Tab-separated table of C-alpha atoms in Angstrom:
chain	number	residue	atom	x	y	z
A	304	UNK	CA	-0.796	27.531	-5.423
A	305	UNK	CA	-2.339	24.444	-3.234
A	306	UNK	CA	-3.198	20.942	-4.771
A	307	UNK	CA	-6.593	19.536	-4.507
A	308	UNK	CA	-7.832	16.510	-3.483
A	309	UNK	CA	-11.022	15.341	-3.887
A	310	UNK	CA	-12.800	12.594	-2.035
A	311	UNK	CA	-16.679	13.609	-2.756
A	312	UNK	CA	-18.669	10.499	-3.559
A	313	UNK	CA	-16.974	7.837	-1.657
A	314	UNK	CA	-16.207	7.835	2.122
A	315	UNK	CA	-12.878	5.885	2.569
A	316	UNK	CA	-12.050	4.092	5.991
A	317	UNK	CA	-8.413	4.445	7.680
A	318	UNK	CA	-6.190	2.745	5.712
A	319	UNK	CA	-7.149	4.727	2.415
A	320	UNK	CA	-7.041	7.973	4.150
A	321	UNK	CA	-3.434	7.503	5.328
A	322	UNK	CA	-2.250	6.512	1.905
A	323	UNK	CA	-4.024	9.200	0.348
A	324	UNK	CA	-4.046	12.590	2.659
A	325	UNK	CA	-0.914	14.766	2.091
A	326	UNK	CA	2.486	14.153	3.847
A	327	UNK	CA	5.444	16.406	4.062
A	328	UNK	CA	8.823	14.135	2.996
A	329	UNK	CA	10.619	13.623	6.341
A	330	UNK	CA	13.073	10.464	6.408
A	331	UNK	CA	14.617	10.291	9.868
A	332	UNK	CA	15.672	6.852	9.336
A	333	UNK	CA	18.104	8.579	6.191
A	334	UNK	CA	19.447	11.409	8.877
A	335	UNK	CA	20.817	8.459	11.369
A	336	UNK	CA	23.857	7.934	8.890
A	337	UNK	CA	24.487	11.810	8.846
A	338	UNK	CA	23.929	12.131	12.500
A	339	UNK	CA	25.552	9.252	13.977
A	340	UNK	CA	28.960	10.045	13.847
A	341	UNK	CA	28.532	13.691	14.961
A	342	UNK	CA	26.987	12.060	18.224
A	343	UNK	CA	29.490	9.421	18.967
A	344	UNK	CA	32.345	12.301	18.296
A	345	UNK	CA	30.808	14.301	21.164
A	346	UNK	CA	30.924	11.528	23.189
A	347	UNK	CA	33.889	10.793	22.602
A	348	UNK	CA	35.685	14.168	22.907
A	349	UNK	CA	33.170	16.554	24.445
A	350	UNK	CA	33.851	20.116	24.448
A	351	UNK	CA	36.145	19.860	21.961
A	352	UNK	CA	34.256	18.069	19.246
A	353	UNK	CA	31.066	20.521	20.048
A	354	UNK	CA	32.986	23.272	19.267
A	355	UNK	CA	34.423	22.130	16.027
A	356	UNK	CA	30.136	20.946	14.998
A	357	UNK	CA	29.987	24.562	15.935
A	358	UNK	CA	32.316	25.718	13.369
A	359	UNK	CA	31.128	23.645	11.150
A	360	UNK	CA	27.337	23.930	10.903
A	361	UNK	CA	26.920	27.450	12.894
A	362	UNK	CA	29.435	29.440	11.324
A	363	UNK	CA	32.082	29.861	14.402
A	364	UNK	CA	32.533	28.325	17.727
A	365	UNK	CA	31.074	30.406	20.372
A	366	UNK	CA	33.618	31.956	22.988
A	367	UNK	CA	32.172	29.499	25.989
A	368	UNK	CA	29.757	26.466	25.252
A	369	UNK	CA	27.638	27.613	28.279
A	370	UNK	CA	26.252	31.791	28.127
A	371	UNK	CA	27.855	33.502	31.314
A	372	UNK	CA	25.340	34.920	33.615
A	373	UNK	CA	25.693	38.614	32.464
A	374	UNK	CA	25.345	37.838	28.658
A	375	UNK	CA	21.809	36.369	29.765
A	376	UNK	CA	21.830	39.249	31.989
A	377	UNK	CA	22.184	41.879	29.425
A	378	UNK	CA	20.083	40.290	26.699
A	379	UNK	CA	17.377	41.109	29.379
A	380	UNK	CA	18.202	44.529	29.971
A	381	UNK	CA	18.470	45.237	26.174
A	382	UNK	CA	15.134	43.091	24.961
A	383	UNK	CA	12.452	45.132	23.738
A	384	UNK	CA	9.420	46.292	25.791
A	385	UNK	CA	6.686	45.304	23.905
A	386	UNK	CA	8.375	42.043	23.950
A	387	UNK	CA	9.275	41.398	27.054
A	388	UNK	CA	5.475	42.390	28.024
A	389	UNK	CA	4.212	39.632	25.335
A	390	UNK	CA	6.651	36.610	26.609
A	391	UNK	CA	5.739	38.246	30.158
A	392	UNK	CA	2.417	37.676	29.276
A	393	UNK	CA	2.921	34.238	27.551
A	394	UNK	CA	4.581	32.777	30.398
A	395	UNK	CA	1.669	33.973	33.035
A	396	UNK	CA	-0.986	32.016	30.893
A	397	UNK	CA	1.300	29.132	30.439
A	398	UNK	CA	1.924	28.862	34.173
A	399	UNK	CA	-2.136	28.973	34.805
A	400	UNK	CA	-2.833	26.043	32.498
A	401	UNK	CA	0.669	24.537	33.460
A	402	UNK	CA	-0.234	24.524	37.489
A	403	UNK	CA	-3.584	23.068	37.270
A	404	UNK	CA	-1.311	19.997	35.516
A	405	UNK	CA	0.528	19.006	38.836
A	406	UNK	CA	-0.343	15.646	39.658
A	407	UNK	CA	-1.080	14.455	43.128
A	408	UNK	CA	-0.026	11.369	45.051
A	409	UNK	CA	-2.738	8.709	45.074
A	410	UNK	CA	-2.879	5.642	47.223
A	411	UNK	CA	-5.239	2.708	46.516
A	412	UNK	CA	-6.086	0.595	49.467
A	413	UNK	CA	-6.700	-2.787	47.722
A	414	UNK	CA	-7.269	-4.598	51.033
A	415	UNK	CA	-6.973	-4.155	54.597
A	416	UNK	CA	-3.757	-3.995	55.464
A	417	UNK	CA	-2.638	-3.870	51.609
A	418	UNK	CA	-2.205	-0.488	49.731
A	419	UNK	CA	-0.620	0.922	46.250
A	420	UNK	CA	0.534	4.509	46.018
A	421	UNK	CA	1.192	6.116	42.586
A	422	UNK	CA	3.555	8.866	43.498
A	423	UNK	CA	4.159	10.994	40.418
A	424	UNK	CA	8.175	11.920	40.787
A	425	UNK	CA	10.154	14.434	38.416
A	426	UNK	CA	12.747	13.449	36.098
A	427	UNK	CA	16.016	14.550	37.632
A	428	UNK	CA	17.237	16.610	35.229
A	429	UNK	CA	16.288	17.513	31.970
A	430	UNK	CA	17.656	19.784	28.196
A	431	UNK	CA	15.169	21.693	26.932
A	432	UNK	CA	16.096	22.717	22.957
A	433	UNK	CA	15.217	25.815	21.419
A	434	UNK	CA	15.913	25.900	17.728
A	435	UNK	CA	17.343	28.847	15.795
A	436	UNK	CA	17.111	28.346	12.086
A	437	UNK	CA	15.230	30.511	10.079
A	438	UNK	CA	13.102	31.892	12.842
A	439	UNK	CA	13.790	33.016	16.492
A	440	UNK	CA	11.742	31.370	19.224
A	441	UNK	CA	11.558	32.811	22.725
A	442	UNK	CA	7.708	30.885	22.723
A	443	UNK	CA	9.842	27.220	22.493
A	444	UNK	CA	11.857	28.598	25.706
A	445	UNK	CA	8.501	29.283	27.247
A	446	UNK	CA	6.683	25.881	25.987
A	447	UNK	CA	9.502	23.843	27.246
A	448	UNK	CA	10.781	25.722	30.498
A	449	UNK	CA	7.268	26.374	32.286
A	450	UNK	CA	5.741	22.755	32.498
A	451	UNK	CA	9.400	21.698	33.237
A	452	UNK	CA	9.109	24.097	36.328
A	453	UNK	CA	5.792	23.097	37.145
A	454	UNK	CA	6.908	19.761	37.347
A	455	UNK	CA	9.926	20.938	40.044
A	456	UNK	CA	12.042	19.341	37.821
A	457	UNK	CA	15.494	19.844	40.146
A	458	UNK	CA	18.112	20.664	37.215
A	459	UNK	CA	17.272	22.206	33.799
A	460	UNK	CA	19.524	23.145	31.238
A	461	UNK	CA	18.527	25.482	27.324
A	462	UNK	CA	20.412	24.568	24.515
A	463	UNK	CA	20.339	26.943	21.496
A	464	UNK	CA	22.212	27.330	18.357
A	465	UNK	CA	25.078	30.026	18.302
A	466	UNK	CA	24.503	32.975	16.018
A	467	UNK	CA	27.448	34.734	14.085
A	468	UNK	CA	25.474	37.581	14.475
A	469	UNK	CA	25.388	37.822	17.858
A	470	UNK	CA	28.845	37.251	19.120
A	471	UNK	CA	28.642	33.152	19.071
A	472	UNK	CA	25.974	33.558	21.762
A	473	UNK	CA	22.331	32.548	20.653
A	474	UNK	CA	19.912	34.874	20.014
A	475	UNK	CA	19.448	37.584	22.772
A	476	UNK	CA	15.761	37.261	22.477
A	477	UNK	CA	16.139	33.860	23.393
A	478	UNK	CA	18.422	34.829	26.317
A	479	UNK	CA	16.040	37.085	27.879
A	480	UNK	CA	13.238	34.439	27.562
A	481	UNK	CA	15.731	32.102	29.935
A	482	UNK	CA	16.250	35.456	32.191
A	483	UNK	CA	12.603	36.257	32.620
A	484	UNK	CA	12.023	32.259	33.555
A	485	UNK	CA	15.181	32.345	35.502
A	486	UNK	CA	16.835	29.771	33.729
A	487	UNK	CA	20.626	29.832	35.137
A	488	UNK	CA	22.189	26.971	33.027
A	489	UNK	CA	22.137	28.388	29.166
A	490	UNK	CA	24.370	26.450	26.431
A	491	UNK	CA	25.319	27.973	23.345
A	492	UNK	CA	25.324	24.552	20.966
A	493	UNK	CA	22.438	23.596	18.427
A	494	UNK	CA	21.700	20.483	15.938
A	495	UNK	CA	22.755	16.689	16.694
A	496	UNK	CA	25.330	17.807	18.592
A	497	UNK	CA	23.612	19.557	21.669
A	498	UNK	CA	21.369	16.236	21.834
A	499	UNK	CA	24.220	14.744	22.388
A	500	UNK	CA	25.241	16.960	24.459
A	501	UNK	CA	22.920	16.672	27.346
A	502	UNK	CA	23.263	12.835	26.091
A	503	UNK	CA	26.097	12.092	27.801
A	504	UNK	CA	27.375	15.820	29.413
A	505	UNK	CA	30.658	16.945	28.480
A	506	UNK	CA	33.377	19.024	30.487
A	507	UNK	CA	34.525	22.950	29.262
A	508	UNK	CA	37.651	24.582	31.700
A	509	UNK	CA	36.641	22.871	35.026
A	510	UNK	CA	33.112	23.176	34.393
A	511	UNK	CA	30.355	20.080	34.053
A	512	UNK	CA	27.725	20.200	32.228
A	513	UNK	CA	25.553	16.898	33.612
A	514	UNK	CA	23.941	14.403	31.556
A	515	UNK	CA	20.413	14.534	31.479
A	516	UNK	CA	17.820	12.110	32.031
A	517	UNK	CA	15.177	13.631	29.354
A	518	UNK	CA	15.543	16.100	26.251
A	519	UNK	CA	12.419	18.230	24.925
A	520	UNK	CA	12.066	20.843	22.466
A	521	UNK	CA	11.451	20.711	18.501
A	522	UNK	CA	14.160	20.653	16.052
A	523	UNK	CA	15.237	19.986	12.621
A	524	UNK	CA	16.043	17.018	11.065
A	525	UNK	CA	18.760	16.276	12.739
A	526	UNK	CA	18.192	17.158	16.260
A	527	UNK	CA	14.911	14.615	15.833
A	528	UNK	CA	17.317	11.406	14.279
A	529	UNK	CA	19.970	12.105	17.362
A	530	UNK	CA	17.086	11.969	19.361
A	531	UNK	CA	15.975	8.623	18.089
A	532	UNK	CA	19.635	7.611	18.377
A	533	UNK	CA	20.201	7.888	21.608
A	534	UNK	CA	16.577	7.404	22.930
A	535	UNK	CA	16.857	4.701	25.358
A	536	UNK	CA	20.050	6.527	26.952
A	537	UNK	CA	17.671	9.185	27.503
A	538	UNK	CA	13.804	10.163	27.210
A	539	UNK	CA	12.208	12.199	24.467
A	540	UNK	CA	8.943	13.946	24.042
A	541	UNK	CA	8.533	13.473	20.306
A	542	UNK	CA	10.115	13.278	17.000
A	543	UNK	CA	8.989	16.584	15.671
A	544	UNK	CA	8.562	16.374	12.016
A	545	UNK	CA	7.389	20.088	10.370
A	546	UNK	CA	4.885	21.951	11.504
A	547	UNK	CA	1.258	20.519	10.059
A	548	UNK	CA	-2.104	23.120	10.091
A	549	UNK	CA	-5.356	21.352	9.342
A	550	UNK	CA	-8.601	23.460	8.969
A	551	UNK	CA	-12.038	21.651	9.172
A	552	UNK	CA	-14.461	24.130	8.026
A	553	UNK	CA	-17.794	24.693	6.415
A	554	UNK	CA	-20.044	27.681	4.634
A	555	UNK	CA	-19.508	29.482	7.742
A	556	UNK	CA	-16.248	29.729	7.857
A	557	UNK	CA	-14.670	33.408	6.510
A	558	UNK	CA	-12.268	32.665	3.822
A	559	UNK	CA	-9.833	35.131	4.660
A	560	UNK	CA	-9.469	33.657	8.467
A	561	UNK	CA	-8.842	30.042	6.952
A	562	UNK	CA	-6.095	31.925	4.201
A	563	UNK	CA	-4.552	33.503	6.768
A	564	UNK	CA	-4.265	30.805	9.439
A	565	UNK	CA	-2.882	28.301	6.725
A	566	UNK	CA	-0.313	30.996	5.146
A	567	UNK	CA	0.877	31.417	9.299
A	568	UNK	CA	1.917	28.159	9.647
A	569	UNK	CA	3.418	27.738	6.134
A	570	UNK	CA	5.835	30.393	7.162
A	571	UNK	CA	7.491	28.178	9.503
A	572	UNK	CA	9.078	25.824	6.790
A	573	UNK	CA	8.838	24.878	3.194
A	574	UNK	CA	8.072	21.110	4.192
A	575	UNK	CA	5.029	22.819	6.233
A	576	UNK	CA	1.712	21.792	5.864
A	577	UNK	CA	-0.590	23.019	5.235
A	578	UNK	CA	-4.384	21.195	4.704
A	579	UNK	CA	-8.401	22.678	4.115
A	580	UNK	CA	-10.975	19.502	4.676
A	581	UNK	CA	-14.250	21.130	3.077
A	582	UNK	CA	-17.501	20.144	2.269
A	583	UNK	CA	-17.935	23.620	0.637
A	584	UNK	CA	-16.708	24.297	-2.894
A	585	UNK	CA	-17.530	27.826	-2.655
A	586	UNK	CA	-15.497	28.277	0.295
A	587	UNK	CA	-12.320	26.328	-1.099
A	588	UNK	CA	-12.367	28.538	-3.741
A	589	UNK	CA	-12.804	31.759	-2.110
A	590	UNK	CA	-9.488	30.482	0.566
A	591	UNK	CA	-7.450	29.753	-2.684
A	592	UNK	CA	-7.932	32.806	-4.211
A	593	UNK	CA	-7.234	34.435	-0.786
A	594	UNK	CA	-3.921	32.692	-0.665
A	595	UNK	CA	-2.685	34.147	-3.716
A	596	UNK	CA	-3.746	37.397	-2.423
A	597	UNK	CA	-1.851	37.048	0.733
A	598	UNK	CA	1.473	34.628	-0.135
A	599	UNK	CA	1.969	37.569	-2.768
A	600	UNK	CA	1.876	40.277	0.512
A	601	UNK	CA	3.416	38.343	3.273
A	602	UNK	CA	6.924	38.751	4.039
A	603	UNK	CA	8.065	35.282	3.692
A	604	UNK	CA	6.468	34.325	0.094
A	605	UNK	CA	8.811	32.101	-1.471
A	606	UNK	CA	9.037	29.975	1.609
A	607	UNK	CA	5.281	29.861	2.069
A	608	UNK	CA	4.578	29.506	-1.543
A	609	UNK	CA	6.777	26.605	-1.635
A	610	UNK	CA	4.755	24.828	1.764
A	611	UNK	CA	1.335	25.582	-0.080
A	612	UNK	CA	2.376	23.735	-3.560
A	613	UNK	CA	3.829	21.066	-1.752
A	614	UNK	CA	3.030	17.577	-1.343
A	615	UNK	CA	2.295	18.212	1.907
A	616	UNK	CA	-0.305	20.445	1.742
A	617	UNK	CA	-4.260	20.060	-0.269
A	618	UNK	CA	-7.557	21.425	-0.182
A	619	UNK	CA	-9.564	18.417	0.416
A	620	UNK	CA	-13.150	17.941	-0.625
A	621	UNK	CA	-15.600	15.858	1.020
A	622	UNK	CA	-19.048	15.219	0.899
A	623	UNK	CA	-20.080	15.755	3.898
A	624	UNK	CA	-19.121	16.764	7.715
A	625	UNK	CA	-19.405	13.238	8.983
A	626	UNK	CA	-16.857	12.366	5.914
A	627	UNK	CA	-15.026	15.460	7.181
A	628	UNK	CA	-14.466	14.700	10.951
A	629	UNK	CA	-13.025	11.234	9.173
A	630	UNK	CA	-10.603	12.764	7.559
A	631	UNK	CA	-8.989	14.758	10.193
A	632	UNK	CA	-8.831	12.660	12.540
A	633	UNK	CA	-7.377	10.243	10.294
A	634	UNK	CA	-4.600	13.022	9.502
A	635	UNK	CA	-4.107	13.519	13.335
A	636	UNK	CA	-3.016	17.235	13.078
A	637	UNK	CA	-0.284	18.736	15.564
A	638	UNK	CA	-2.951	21.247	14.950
A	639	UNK	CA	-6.682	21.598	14.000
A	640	UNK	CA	-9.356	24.383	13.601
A	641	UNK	CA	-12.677	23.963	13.527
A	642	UNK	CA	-14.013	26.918	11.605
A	643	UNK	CA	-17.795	25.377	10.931
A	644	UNK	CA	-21.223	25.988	12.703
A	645	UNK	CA	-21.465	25.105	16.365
A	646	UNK	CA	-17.355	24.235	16.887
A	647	UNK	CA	-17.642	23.274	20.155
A	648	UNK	CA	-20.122	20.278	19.561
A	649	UNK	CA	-17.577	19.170	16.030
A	650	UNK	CA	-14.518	19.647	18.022
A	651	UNK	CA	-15.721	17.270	20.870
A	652	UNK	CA	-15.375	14.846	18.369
A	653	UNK	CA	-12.163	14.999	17.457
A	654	UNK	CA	-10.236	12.486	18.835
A	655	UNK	CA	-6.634	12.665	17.300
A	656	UNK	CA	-4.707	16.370	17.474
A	657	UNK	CA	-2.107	17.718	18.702
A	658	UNK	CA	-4.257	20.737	20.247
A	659	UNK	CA	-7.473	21.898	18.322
A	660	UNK	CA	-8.506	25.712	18.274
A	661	UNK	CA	-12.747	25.876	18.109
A	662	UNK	CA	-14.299	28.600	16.136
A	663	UNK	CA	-13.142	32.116	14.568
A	664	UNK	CA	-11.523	33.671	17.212
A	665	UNK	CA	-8.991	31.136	18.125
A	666	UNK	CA	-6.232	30.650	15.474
A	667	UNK	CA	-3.449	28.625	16.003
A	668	UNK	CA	-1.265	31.763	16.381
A	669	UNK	CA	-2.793	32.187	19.608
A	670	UNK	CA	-2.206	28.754	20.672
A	671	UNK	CA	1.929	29.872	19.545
A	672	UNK	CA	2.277	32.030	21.803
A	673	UNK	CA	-0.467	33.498	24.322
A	674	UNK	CA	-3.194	30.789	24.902
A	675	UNK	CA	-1.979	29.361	27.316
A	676	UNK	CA	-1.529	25.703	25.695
A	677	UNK	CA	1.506	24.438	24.864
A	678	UNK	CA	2.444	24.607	21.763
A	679	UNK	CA	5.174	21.725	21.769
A	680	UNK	CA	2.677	18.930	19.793
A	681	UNK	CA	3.444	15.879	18.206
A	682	UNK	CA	3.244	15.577	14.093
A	683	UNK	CA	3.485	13.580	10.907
A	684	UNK	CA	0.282	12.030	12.364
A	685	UNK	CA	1.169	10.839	15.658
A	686	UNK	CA	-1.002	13.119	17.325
A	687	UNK	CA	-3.161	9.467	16.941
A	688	UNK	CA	-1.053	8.168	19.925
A	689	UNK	CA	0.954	10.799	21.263
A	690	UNK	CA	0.013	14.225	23.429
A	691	UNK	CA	1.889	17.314	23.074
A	692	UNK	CA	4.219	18.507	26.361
A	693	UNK	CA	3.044	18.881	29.175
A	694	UNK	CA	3.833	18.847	32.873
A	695	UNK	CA	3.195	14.944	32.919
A	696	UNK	CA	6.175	14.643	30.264
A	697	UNK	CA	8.403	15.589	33.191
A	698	UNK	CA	6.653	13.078	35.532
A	699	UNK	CA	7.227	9.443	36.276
A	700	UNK	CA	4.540	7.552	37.855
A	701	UNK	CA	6.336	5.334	40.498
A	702	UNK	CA	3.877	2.462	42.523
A	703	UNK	CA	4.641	2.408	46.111
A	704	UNK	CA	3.407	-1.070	47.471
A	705	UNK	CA	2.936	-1.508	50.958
A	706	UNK	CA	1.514	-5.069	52.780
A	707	UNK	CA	1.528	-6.090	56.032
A	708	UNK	CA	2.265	-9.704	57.193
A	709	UNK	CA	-1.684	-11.020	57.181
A	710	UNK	CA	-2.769	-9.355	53.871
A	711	UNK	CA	0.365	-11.433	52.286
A	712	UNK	CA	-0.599	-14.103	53.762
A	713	UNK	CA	-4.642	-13.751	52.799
A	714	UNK	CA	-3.485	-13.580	49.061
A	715	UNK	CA	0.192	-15.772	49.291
A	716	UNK	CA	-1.446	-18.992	47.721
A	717	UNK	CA	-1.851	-17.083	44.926
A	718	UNK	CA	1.673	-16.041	43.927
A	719	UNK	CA	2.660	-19.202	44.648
A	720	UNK	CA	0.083	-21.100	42.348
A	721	UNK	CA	0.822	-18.002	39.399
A	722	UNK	CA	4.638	-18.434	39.735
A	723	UNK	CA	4.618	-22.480	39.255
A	724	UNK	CA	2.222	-21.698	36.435
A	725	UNK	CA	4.666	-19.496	34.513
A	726	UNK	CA	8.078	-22.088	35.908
A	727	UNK	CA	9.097	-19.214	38.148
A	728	UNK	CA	9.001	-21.503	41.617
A	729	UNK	CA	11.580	-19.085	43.381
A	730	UNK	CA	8.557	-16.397	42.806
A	731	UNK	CA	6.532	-18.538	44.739
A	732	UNK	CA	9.118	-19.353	47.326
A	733	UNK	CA	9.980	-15.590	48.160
A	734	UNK	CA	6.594	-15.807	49.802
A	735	UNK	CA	6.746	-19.236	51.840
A	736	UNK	CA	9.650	-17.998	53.060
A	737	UNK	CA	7.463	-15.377	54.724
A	738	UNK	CA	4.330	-16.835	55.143
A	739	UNK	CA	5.016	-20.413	54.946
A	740	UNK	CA	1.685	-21.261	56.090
A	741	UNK	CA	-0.274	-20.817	53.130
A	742	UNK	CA	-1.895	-22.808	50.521
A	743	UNK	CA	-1.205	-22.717	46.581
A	744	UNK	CA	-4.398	-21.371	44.984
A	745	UNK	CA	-5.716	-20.399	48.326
């Protein structure tokens, strides 16, 4: 059901960890060759080669790239109620957390007459994906669209996969999710392609779609190598690898909470992980025996079967909770429970993790949808330098320097003595021409 890997009776530093702790297979570098041509086709012939990727990896071209108004319209009036009150609800707790973001102008005064403002500016315009594989997510329109907003990013577009199904349009549920946001600009085009797409922007009967100056959102394979491809052209959040679950827990933990929070996220994927760090034999044998219990009742068993017996995905034994805390923050989890006694206190010591969910009542589930948090989090371990998305991803910190004619000239002998030290006269000289009163090195 779940390997086991057992590190009692040594504790290992970094670089043993992070050859040892389970890793889903995820070769990006392999996907350029696959991806690259789709992307330079779209570039080349726009509209035309995005409807032929369409074809070919979706099934049929849909009958517009971008959704008219009243098929977003109509997926609204047609979605659910329970489920519009749930994303209704998701978005008002995202928008709480996603407010109290919003950076403010600072300015520094260094000296008198001498000042540096950081003025935090919006992207111009950004593409927000929303996959649609072998799941539908209205949550990724709300992850991506609300700290976007809060941001006042000017221009945002949605990209999502057409769906046979659903008249080449993608999924309504997704459609209504734009609605209830108020997202105008919807575009019916998944995969390397739509990447691409907001890449470089493209032209369909009269109509431009804009390049964009950053693309966010989770994807598959493919999506993440086109977005290393072309990042440089444009700015990413993240290459999103699978989805990763890491529990730290001890004897306190309930067994069936720790099952059941591991089996969620193994649902997602097949390369999903899916990892237990545990002091407590008792306990890792109690959640294993609970996951055969449950990956035999859940809907999705063959796919979550096949996460949990992966390579990516162990209970790990430890000897302690010091050894513990090691270990996960080695792995750097896009996400982490602490399931042990007194949370709070262990979780303050985590220091790489996507987002980390302290004590019983807060699975990652909630953090999915209705926590508030984003759920939008870096993986495959680079939750050790990277933060999940948030309204600074859609920010640009821009230094405003202001001096007036005496404060260059009480700190002019300076630039001129650090520019001749680095053979950069005319650095110097940009300032005599000013000031030419003043002194190297005074």
């Amino acid at each position: 059901m779940i390997a086991r890997l057992d590190l009692r009776g040594s504790r290992p530093g970094l670089r043993e960890l992070r050859a040892a702790l389970p890793r889903a297979e995820f070769d990006v570098e392999a996907a350029l060759a696959t991806v690259r041509p789709i992307v330079e086709d779209v570039r080349d012939r726009g509209a035309v080669a995005l409807a032929e990727a369409a074809e070919r990896f979706d099934g049929g071209a849909p009958p517009s790239l971008r959704v008219p108004a009243e098929v977003v319209a109509a997926a609204l009036g047609g979605l659910d109620p329970a489920v519009r009150a749930a994303l209704e609800e998701s978005i008002r707790r995202a928008r709480i957390v996603h407010e109290a973001q919003r950076r403010t102008d600072h300015t520094t005064e260094v000296v008198h007459g001498g000042s540096v403002t950081e003025r935090w500016v919006p992207v111009d315009r950004v593409g927000l994906y929303v996959p649609g594989g072998r799941a539908v997510y209205p949550s990724s329109v709300v992850m991506n669209v609300v700290p976007a907003q809060a941001a006042r990013v000017p221009s945002l577009a949605v990209a999502s996969p057409p769906q046979r199904d659903h008249g080449g349009w993608p999924h309504p549920t997704i459609l209504a999710a734009c609605a209830l946001l108020g997202v105008e600009e919807v575009y019916a085009m998944g995969g390397a392609q739509a990447v691409a797409a907001f890449a470089y922007g493209f032209e369909e009967d009269g109509a431009v779609c804009e390049p964009v100056s950053l693309v966010t959102g989770p994807g598959n394979i493919y999506v993440t190598a086109a977005k290393r491809l072309l990042k440089g052209l444009i700015g990413i959040d993240s290459e999103a690898g699978p989805t990763e679950i890491a529990v730290l827990a001890d004897a306190t933990a309930d067994a069936e909470h720790v099952a059941s929070d591991l089996v969620s996220q193994a649902e997602h994927d097949p390369l999903a992980a899916a990892v237990l760090v545990t002091h407590d034999a008792a306990l890792a044998d109690a959640v294993e025996a609970a996951l055969v219990r449950r990956v035999a009742a859940t809907k999705h068993t063959e796919r979550v079967a096949e996460a949990l017996a992966g390579r990516q995905s162990a209970i790990v034994l430890v000897d302690d909770l010091e050894v513990g805390l090691d270990v996960v923050n080695a792995y750097a989890a896009e996400h982490l429970e602490i399931q042990t006694a007194d949370a709070a206190a262990v979780a303050a010591r985590v220091r790489n993790a996507g987002a980390v969910f302290v004590g019983p009542w807060a699975p990652v589930s909630l953090g999915d949808y209705c926590a508030g948090s984003n759920h939008v989090l870096p993986t495959g371990g680079c939750a050790c330098h990277s933060s999940g998305l948030s309204v600074q991803s859609f920010l640009r910190g821009i230094h405003v320097v202001e001096y007036d004619q005496a404060a260059l000239r009480d700190v002019g002998g300076h630039v001129v003595s650090l520019s001749r030290a680095e053979d950069l006269p005319a650095h110097g000289e940009a300032v005599l021409a000013r000031v030419p009163e003043v002194e190297p090195g005074a």
